[in-house]
Coordinates of C-alpha atoms and ligand atoms in Angstrom, one line a residue:
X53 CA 0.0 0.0 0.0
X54 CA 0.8 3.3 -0.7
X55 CA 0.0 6.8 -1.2
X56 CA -3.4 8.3 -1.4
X57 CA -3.8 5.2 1.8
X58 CA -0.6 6.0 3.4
X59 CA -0.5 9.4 4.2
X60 CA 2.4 10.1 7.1
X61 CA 1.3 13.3 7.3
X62 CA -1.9 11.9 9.0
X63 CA 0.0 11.2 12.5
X64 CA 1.6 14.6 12.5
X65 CA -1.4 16.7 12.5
X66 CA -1.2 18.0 16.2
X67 CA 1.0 17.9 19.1
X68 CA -1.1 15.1 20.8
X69 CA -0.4 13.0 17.9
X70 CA 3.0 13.7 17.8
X71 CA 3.9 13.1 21.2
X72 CA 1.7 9.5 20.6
X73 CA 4.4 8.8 18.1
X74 CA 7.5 10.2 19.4
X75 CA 10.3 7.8 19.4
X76 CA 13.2 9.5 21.5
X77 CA 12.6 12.1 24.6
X78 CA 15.2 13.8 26.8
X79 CA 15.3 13.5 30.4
X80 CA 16.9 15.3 33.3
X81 CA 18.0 12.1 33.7
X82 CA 19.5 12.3 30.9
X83 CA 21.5 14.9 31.9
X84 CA 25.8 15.2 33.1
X85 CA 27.2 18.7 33.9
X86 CA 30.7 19.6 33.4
X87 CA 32.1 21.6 36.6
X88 CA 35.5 23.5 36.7
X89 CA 37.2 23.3 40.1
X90 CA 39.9 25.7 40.6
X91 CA 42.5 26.1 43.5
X92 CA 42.1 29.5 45.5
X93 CA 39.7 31.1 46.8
X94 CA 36.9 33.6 46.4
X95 CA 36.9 33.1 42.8
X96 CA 34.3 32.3 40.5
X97 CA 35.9 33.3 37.1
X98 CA 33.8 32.8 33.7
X99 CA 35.2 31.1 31.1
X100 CA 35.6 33.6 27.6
X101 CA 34.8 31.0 25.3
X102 CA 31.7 29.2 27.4
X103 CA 29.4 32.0 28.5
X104 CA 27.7 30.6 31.6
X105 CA 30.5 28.4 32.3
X106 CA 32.6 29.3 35.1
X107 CA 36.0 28.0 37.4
X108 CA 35.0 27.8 40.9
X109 CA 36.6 27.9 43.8
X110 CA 36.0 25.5 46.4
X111 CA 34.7 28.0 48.8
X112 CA 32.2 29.0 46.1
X113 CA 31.3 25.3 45.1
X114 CA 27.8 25.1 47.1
X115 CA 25.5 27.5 45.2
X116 CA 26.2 25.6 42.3
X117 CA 26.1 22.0 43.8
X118 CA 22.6 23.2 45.0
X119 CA 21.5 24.4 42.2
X120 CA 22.3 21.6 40.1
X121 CA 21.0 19.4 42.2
X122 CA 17.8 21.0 42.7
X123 CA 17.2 21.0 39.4
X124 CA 17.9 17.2 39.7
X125 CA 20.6 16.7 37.4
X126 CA 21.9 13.6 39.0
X127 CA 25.3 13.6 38.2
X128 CA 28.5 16.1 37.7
X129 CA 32.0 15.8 36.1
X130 CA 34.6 16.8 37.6
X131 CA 37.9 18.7 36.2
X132 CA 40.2 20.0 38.7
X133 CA 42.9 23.0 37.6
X134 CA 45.6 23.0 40.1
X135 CA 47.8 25.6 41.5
X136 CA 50.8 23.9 40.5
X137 CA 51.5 22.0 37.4
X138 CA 55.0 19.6 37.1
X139 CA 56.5 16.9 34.5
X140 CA 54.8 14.5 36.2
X141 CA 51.3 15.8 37.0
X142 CA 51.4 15.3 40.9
X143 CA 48.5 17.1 41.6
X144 CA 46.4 14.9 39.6
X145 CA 47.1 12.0 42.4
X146 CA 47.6 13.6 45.3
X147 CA 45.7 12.7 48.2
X148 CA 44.5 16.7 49.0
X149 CA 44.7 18.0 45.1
X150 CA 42.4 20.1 43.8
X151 CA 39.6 17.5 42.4
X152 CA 39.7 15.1 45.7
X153 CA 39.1 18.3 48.0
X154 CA 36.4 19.4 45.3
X155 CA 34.9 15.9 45.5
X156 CA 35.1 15.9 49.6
X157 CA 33.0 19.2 49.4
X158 CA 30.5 17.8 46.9
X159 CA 30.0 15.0 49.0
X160 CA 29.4 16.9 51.8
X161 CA 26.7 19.8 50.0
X162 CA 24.9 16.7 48.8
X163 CA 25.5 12.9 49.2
X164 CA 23.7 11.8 46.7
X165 CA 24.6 13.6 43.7
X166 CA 26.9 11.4 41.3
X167 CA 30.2 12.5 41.6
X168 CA 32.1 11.7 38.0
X169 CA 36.0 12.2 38.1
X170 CA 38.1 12.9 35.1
X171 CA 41.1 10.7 35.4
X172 CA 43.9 12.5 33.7
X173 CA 47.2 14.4 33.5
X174 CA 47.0 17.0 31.3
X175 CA 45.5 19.5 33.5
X176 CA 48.9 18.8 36.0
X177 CA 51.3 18.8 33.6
X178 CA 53.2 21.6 32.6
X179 CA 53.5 20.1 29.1
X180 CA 50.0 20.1 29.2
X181 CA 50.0 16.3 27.6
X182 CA 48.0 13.4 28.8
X183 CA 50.8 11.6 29.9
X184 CA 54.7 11.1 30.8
X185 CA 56.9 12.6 28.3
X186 CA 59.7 10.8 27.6
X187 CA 61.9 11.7 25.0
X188 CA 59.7 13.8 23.6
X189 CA 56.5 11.7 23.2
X190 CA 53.6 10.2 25.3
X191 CA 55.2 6.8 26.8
X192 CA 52.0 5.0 27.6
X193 CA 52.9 2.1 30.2
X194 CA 55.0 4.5 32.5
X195 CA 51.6 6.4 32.5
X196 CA 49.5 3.9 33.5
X197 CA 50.2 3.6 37.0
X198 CA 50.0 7.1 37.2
X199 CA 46.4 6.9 36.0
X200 CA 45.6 3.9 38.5
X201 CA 47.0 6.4 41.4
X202 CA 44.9 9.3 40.0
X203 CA 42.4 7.4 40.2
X204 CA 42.8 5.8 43.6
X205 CA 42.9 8.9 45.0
X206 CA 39.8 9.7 43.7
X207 CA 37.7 7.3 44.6
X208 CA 39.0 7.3 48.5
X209 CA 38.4 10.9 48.2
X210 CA 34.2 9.5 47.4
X211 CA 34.1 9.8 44.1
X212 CA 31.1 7.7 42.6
X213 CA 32.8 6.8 39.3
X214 CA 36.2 7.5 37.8
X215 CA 36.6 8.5 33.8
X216 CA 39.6 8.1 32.6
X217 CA 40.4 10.7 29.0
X218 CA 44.1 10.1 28.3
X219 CA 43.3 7.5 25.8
X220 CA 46.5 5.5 26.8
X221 CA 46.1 1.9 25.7
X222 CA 45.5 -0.6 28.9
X223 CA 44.3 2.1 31.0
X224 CA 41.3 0.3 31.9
X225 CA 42.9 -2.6 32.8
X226 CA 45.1 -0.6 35.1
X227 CA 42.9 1.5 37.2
X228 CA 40.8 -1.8 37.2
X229 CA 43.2 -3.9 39.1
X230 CA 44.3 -1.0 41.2
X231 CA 40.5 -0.1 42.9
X232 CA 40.4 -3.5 42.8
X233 CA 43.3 -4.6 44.8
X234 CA 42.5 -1.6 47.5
X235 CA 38.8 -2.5 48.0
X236 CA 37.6 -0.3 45.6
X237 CA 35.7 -3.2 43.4
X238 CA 32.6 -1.4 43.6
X239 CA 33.9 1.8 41.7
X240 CA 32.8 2.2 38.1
X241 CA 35.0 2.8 35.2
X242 CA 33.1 5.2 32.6
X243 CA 35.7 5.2 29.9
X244 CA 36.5 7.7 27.2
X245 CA 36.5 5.0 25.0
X246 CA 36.4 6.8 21.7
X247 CA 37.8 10.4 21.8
X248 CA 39.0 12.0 18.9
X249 CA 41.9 14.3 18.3
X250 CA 38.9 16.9 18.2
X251 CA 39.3 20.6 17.2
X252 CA 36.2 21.1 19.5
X253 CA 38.7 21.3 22.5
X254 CA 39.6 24.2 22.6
X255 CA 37.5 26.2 24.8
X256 CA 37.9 23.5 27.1
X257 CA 41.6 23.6 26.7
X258 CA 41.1 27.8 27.8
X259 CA 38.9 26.4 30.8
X260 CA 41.6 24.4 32.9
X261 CA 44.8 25.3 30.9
X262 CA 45.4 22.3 29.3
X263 CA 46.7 23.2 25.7
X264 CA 49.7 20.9 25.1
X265 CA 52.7 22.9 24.8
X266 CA 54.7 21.0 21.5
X267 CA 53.2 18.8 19.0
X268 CA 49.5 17.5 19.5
X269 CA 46.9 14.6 20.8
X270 CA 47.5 13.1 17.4
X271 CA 49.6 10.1 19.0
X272 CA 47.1 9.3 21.5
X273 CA 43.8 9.8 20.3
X274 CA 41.8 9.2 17.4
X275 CA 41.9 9.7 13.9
X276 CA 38.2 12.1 13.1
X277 CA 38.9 10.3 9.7
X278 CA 38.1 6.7 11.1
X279 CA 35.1 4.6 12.8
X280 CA 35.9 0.9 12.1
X281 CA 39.0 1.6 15.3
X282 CA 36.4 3.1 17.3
X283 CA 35.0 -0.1 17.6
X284 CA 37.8 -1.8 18.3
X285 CA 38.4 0.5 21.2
X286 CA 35.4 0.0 22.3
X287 CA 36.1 -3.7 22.1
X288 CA 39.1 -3.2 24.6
X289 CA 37.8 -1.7 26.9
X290 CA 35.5 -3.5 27.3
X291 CA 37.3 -6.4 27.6
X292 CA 39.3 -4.4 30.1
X293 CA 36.2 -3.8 32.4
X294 CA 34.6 -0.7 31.3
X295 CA 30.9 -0.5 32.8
X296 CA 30.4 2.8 31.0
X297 CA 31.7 3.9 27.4
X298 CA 31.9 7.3 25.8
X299 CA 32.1 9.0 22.7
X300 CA 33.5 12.3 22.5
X301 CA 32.4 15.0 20.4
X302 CA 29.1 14.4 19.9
X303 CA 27.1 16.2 16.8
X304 CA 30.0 15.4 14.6
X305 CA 30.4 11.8 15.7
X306 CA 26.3 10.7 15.5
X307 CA 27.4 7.6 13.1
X308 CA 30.5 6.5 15.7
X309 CA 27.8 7.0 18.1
X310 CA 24.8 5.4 16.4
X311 CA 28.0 2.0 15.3
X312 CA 28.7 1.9 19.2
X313 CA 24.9 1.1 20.1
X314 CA 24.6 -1.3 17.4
X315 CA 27.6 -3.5 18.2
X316 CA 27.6 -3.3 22.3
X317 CA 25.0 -3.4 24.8
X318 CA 26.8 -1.3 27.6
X319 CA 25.6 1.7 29.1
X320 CA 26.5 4.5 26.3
X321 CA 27.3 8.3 27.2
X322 CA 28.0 11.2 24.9
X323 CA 30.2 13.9 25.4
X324 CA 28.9 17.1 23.8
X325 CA 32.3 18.9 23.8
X326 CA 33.4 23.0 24.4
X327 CA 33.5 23.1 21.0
X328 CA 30.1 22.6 20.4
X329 CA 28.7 24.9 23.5
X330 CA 30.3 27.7 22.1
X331 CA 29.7 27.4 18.8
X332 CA 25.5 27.5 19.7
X333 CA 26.4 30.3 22.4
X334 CA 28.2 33.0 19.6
X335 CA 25.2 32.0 17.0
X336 CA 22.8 32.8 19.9
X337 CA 24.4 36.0 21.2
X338 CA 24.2 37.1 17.7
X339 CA 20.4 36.1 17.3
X340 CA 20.9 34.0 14.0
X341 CA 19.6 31.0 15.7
X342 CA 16.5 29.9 18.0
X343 CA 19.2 28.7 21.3
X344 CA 16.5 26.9 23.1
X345 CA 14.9 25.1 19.9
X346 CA 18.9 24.5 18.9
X347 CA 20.3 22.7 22.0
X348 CA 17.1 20.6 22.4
X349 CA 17.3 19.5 18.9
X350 CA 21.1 18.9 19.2
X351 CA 20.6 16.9 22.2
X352 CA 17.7 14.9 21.0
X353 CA 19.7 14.0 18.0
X354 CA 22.3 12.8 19.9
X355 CA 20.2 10.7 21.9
X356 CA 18.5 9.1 18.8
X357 CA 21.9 8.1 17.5
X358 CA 21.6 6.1 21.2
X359 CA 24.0 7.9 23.5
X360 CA 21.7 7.3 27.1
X361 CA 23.7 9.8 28.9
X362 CA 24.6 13.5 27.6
X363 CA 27.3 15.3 28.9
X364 CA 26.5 18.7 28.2
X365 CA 27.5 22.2 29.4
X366 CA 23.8 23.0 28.4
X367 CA 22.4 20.6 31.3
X368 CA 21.3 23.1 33.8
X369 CA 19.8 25.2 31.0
X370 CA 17.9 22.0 29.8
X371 CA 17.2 20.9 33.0
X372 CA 15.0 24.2 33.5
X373 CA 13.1 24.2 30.4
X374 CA 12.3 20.7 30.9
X375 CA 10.6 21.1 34.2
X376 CA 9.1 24.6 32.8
X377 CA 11.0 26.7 34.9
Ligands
PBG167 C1 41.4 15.7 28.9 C2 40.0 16.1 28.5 C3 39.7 17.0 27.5 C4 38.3 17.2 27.5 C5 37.8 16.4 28.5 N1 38.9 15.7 29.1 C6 40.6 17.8 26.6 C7 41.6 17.3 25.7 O1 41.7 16.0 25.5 O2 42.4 18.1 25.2 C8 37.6 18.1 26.5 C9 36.2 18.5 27.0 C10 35.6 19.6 26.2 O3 36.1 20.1 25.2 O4 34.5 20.0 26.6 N2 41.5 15.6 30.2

């Protein structure tokens, strides 16, 4: 059968139909929120490139923890920017750095918000790459146990889950064995499994001060060019113990995303990057686009392609329009 009996139109014609036949819906809990924790105090210091994005201060942490939480955005990720930064990226696993006091405080404004930690060294290190430089590239096995310690420290500081970004290989399988072996087995890996060498960065790389400071990510992560090694990251970790896996960008990545969810049945997040906040905030400041119409379209999409968490600088925005507010 077809047309004049099939008509498609027929189940668009109002918005009670079309909610009848909607196929994907965000949700606040949906919903992960990026948060910038600074060393210091008494600052609260926005970020150029991300309006409405800001670097806190420990001491000014709680109005946004309640705030975030009150609009019931159930989980946060955490960056720390420390005061110091070194070869080796000590503050990234020290007992009382920057992200395990900011986690402490979290913890403390409100036990039961998710507390996600980023597990890497490019915020600490004064080269500003992921891992230890040795001979002027990324060795990836002395790094490792770097990464386990980073995130040991993080989860007896009460982190919830640890998220490790450096996209070393075996990182997984690392940090696994090292919560493991200190009675940490209930700790959940969410890993950046597939993160691209991403132009969409950059912002972010303002935000904590990250920008490497020779050559690039190239030797570490991905290849925009290529989806088929997605998967077999993927595969990896996985295989190393992931519970969670991510894709990073977002709106340019929909097919990586959209191949992850067809081959694997773990839980899948997305990471809607800087790159793309800013690009929908400097449209929006100028009035060429519809912001709210925009990001809930963007996110949507995203979603469809079958990410079931977003990570999003937009969540507390989206979070309010959602529950009318
Ligand atoms: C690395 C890390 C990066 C982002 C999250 N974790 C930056 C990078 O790899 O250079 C980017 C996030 C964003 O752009 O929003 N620790």
């Amino acid at each position: 059968m077809g047309f004049p009996e099939v008509r498609l139109r027929r189940l668009r014609r109002t918005e009670g139909l079309r909610r009848m036949v909607r196929e994907t819906r965000i949700g606040v809990d949906d919903l992960i929120y990026p948060l910038f924790v600074i060393s210091g105090s008494r600052i609260k210091q926005p970020i150029q490139a991300m309006p409405g994005i800001f670097r806190f201060s420990l001491d000014e942490l709680s109005p946004e923890i309640e705030e975030v939480s009150n609009l019931g955005i159930p989980a946060v990720l955490l960056f720390g920017i420390p005061e110091m930064k070194d070869e080796l990226g000590s503050g990234a696993y020290d007992m009382h750095g920057i992200a395990q006091e900011a986690a402490r405080k979290i913890k403390k404004v409100n036990p039961e918000l998710v507390v996600i930690a980023d597990v890497c060294l490019c915020e600490y290190t004064n080269h500003g790459h992921c891992g230890v430089v040795v001979g002027g590239e990324v060795d990836n096995d002395k790094t490792l146990e770097l990464l386990a310690s980073t995130a040991l420290s993080l989860a007896k500081a009460g982190v919830d889950v640890v998220a490790p970004s450096d996209m070393m290989d075996g990182r997984v399988a690392a940090i696994r064995k090292c919560l493991d072996q200190n009675g940490y087995m209930m700790i959940p890996i969410m890993s950046y499994a597939v993160k691209y060498a991403s132009a969409f960065y950059s912002p972010f790389r303002e935000a904590v001060d990250s920008a490497p400071q020779f050559g690039d990510r190239r030797s570490y992560q991905m290849d925009p060019a290529n989806v088929r090694e997605a998967l077999r990251e993927v595969e990896q970790d996985i295989w190393e113990g992931a519970d969670i896996i991510m894709v990073k960008p977002a709106l340019p990545y929909l097919d990586v995303i959209s191949k992850v969810r067809d081959h694997f049945n773990h839980p899948l997040a997305a990471y809607s990057v800087s790159g793309e906040y800013s690009m929908v905030k400097a449209a929006a400041a100028r009035g060429w686009i519809d912001e709210r119409e925009i990001i809930l379209e963007i996110l949507t999409a995203i979603k469809r392609a079958g990410a079931d968490m977003l990570i999003t600088y937009h969540a507390k925005e989206v979070a309010k329009w959602l529950s009318n507010l």
